[in-house]
mmCIF file of C-alpha atoms in Angstrom:
data_model
loop_
_atom_site.group_PDB
_atom_site.id
_atom_site.type_symbol
_atom_site.label_atom_id
_atom_site.label_comp_id
_atom_site.label_asym_id
_atom_site.label_seq_id
_atom_site.Cartn_x
_atom_site.Cartn_y
_atom_site.Cartn_z
ATOM 1 C CA MET Z 218 0.000 0.000 0.000
ATOM 2 C CA ARG Z 219 2.782 2.404 0.944
ATOM 3 C CA ARG Z 220 4.687 1.880 -2.306
ATOM 4 C CA LEU Z 221 1.631 2.418 -4.480
ATOM 5 C CA ALA Z 222 0.591 5.493 -2.483
ATOM 6 C CA LEU Z 223 4.126 6.878 -2.774
ATOM 7 C CA ARG Z 224 4.354 6.274 -6.511
ATOM 8 C CA MET Z 225 0.911 7.710 -7.237
ATOM 9 C CA SER Z 226 0.851 10.677 -4.870
ATOM 10 C CA GLY Z 227 4.393 11.454 -3.741
ATOM 11 C CA ALA Z 228 6.114 11.375 -0.377
ATOM 12 C CA SER Z 229 4.295 14.387 1.031
ATOM 13 C CA ASP Z 230 0.830 12.881 0.486
ATOM 14 C CA ARG Z 231 1.589 9.184 0.954
ATOM 15 C CA ASP Z 232 0.457 8.975 4.567
ATOM 16 C CA ASP Z 233 -2.744 10.917 3.869
ATOM 17 C CA VAL Z 234 -3.617 8.568 1.007
ATOM 18 C CA ILE Z 235 -2.990 5.517 3.200
ATOM 19 C CA GLN Z 236 -5.044 6.942 6.059
ATOM 20 C CA GLU Z 237 -7.963 7.778 3.765
ATOM 21 C CA SER Z 238 -7.672 4.350 2.141
ATOM 22 C CA LEU Z 239 -7.804 2.474 5.428
ATOM 23 C CA ALA Z 240 -10.760 4.558 6.584
ATOM 24 C CA ALA Z 241 -12.559 3.862 3.299
ATOM 25 C CA ALA Z 242 -11.769 0.137 3.568
ATOM 26 C CA TRP Z 243 -13.159 0.080 7.105
ATOM 27 C CA ARG Z 244 -16.369 1.800 5.963
ATOM 28 C CA LYS Z 245 -16.734 -0.418 2.875
ATOM 29 C CA TRP Z 246 -15.716 -3.771 4.388
ATOM 30 C CA SER Z 247 -19.270 -5.091 4.147
ATOM 31 C CA SER Z 248 -19.184 -4.490 0.386
ATOM 32 C CA TYR Z 249 -16.019 -6.583 -0.125
ATOM 33 C CA ASP Z 250 -16.712 -9.417 -2.575
ATOM 34 C CA ALA Z 251 -14.223 -12.291 -2.345
ATOM 35 C CA THR Z 252 -15.235 -13.551 -5.789
ATOM 36 C CA ARG Z 253 -13.833 -10.380 -7.383
ATOM 37 C CA GLY Z 254 -10.346 -10.562 -5.864
ATOM 38 C CA THR Z 255 -8.222 -10.926 -2.777
ATOM 39 C CA PRO Z 256 -8.299 -8.483 0.141
ATOM 40 C CA PRO Z 257 -4.846 -7.085 -0.791
ATOM 41 C CA SER Z 258 -5.955 -6.333 -4.358
ATOM 42 C CA TRP Z 259 -9.149 -4.753 -2.985
ATOM 43 C CA LEU Z 260 -7.047 -2.527 -0.696
ATOM 44 C CA LEU Z 261 -4.729 -1.563 -3.572
ATOM 45 C CA ALA Z 262 -7.756 -0.562 -5.640
ATOM 46 C CA ILE Z 263 -8.889 1.670 -2.782
ATOM 47 C CA VAL Z 264 -5.390 3.199 -2.491
ATOM 48 C CA ALA Z 265 -5.329 3.919 -6.226
ATOM 49 C CA ASP Z 266 -8.794 5.468 -6.009
ATOM 50 C CA GLN Z 267 -7.849 7.654 -3.031
ATOM 51 C CA ALA Z 268 -4.652 8.820 -4.776
ATOM 52 C CA ARG Z 269 -6.659 9.772 -7.880
ATOM 53 C CA LYS Z 270 -9.195 11.640 -5.723
ATOM 54 C CA LEU Z 271 -6.370 13.589 -4.095
ATOM 55 C CA GLN Z 272 -4.930 14.484 -7.498
ATOM 56 C CA ARG Z 273 -8.317 15.672 -8.782
ATOM 57 C CA ARG Z 274 -8.748 17.974 -5.776
ATOM 58 C CA ARG Z 275 -5.497 19.759 -6.552
ATOM 59 C CA LEU Z 276 -4.970 22.555 -9.065
ATOM 60 C CA PRO Z 277 -3.024 22.132 -11.209
ATOM 61 C CA ILE Z 278 -3.600 18.430 -11.269
ATOM 62 C CA PRO Z 279 -0.248 16.698 -10.838
ATOM 63 C CA THR Z 280 0.155 13.698 -13.107
ATOM 64 C CA ARG Z 281 2.694 12.200 -10.776
ATOM 65 C CA SER Z 282 5.278 13.200 -8.236
ATOM 66 C CA PRO Z 283 8.770 12.436 -9.510
ATOM 67 C CA LEU Z 284 11.043 10.284 -7.450
ATOM 68 C CA ASP Z 285 13.735 12.028 -5.433
ATOM 69 C CA ASP Z 286 15.830 13.809 -8.088
ATOM 70 C CA ALA Z 287 18.945 13.532 -5.926
ATOM 71 C CA ALA Z 288 18.595 9.752 -5.891
ATOM 72 C CA LEU Z 289 18.076 9.713 -9.657
ATOM 73 C CA ALA Z 290 20.830 12.213 -10.490
ATOM 74 C CA ASP Z 291 23.305 9.411 -11.173
ATOM 75 C CA HIS Z 292 20.811 7.685 -13.464
ATOM 76 C CA PRO Z 293 19.472 10.060 -16.136
ATOM 77 C CA ALA Z 294 17.696 7.148 -17.828
ATOM 78 C CA ASP Z 295 15.567 6.712 -14.692
ATOM 79 C CA ILE Z 296 14.591 10.390 -14.778
ATOM 80 C CA ASP Z 297 13.608 10.026 -18.442
ATOM 81 C CA LEU Z 298 11.568 6.927 -17.611
ATOM 82 C CA GLU Z 299 9.779 8.687 -14.726
ATOM 83 C CA ARG Z 300 8.896 11.599 -16.996
ATOM 84 C CA ALA Z 301 7.682 9.276 -19.745
ATOM 85 C CA ILE Z 302 5.518 7.314 -17.289
ATOM 86 C CA ALA Z 303 4.011 10.598 -16.104
ATOM 87 C CA THR Z 304 2.730 11.212 -19.655
ATOM 88 C CA LEU Z 305 0.710 7.975 -19.722
ATOM 89 C CA ALA Z 306 -3.048 7.990 -19.335
ATOM 90 C CA ALA Z 307 -4.120 7.381 -15.727
ATOM 91 C CA ARG Z 308 -5.284 3.808 -16.380
ATOM 92 C CA GLN Z 309 -2.069 2.926 -18.233
ATOM 93 C CA ARG Z 310 0.024 4.508 -15.475
ATOM 94 C CA LEU Z 311 -1.835 2.508 -12.811
ATOM 95 C CA ALA Z 312 -1.311 -0.753 -14.710
ATOM 96 C CA VAL Z 313 2.413 0.003 -15.103
ATOM 97 C CA GLU Z 314 2.746 0.903 -11.412
ATOM 98 C CA LEU Z 315 0.995 -2.253 -10.230
ATOM 99 C CA TYR Z 316 2.655 -4.676 -12.648
ATOM 100 C CA TYR Z 317 6.198 -3.369 -13.018
ATOM 101 C CA PHE Z 318 6.846 -1.424 -9.822
ATOM 102 C CA LEU Z 319 4.815 -3.431 -7.297
ATOM 103 C CA GLY Z 320 5.397 -6.731 -9.084
ATOM 104 C CA LEU Z 321 1.788 -7.921 -8.972
ATOM 105 C CA PRO Z 322 0.778 -10.732 -11.325
ATOM 106 C CA VAL Z 323 -1.560 -9.777 -14.158
ATOM 107 C CA ALA Z 324 -4.514 -11.461 -12.428
ATOM 108 C CA GLU Z 325 -4.026 -9.301 -9.300
ATOM 109 C CA VAL Z 326 -3.653 -6.180 -11.434
ATOM 110 C CA ALA Z 327 -6.940 -7.089 -13.118
ATOM 111 C CA ALA Z 328 -8.645 -7.561 -9.752
ATOM 112 C CA THR Z 329 -7.254 -4.266 -8.481
ATOM 113 C CA MET Z 330 -8.338 -2.388 -11.599
ATOM 114 C CA THR Z 331 -11.662 -4.289 -11.716
ATOM 115 C CA CYS Z 332 -11.232 -5.416 -15.296
ATOM 116 C CA SER Z 333 -10.344 -8.595 -17.172
ATOM 117 C CA VAL Z 334 -6.865 -10.065 -17.540
ATOM 118 C CA GLY Z 335 -7.057 -9.380 -21.274
ATOM 119 C CA THR Z 336 -7.794 -5.716 -20.625
ATOM 120 C CA VAL Z 337 -4.749 -5.457 -18.360
ATOM 121 C CA LYS Z 338 -2.550 -7.091 -20.999
ATOM 122 C CA ALA Z 339 -3.855 -4.709 -23.662
ATOM 123 C CA THR Z 340 -3.395 -1.705 -21.363
ATOM 124 C CA LEU Z 341 0.188 -2.734 -20.568
ATOM 125 C CA SER Z 342 0.894 -3.267 -24.260
ATOM 126 C CA GLN Z 343 -0.431 0.202 -25.098
ATOM 127 C CA ALA Z 344 1.611 1.699 -22.260
ATOM 128 C CA ARG Z 345 4.793 -0.030 -23.460
ATOM 129 C CA ALA Z 346 4.183 1.223 -27.002
ATOM 130 C CA ARG Z 347 3.699 4.767 -25.734
ATOM 131 C CA LEU Z 348 6.831 4.550 -23.579
ATOM 132 C CA HIS Z 349 8.767 3.196 -26.544
ATOM 133 C CA ASP Z 350 7.612 6.169 -28.632
ATOM 134 C CA GLU Z 351 8.565 8.582 -25.840
ATOM 135 C CA LEU Z 352 11.927 7.053 -24.994
ATOM 136 C CA GLY Z 353 13.140 5.606 -28.267
ATOM 137 C CA THR Z 354 14.712 2.251 -28.959
ATOM 138 C CA GLU Z 355 17.443 2.445 -26.296
ATOM 139 C CA PHE Z 356 14.883 1.539 -23.618
ATOM 140 C CA ARG Z 357 13.723 -1.784 -25.035
#
């Protein structure tokens, strides 16, 4: 939960997103449906939703908080990748975050995003194509 909240909202808002997510999970526990996914994927979906709500409340709407630039200074390719990921559509960005950065299997990503496995695969494919266009062939 912490990693997803950090990647979607930044260090300054991470704890707020987690707190709001846990409160929402507590309120909505009776609506949890085990046939639609595991409790961890349900919680990650709530975290993603709370992070998006926080972003919508802000003006201008941040697409994503970059990682610590000092930590990335030695790796310009990482900075380029972070910037390219920030240009993705919200759904593509969420799929990339869950699959590549949190290491969830496609089935868990699908449960978290409340869509089919095929939709996740298509979304990831579109995101990779967009990143390839943004970054060029050196990032294959």
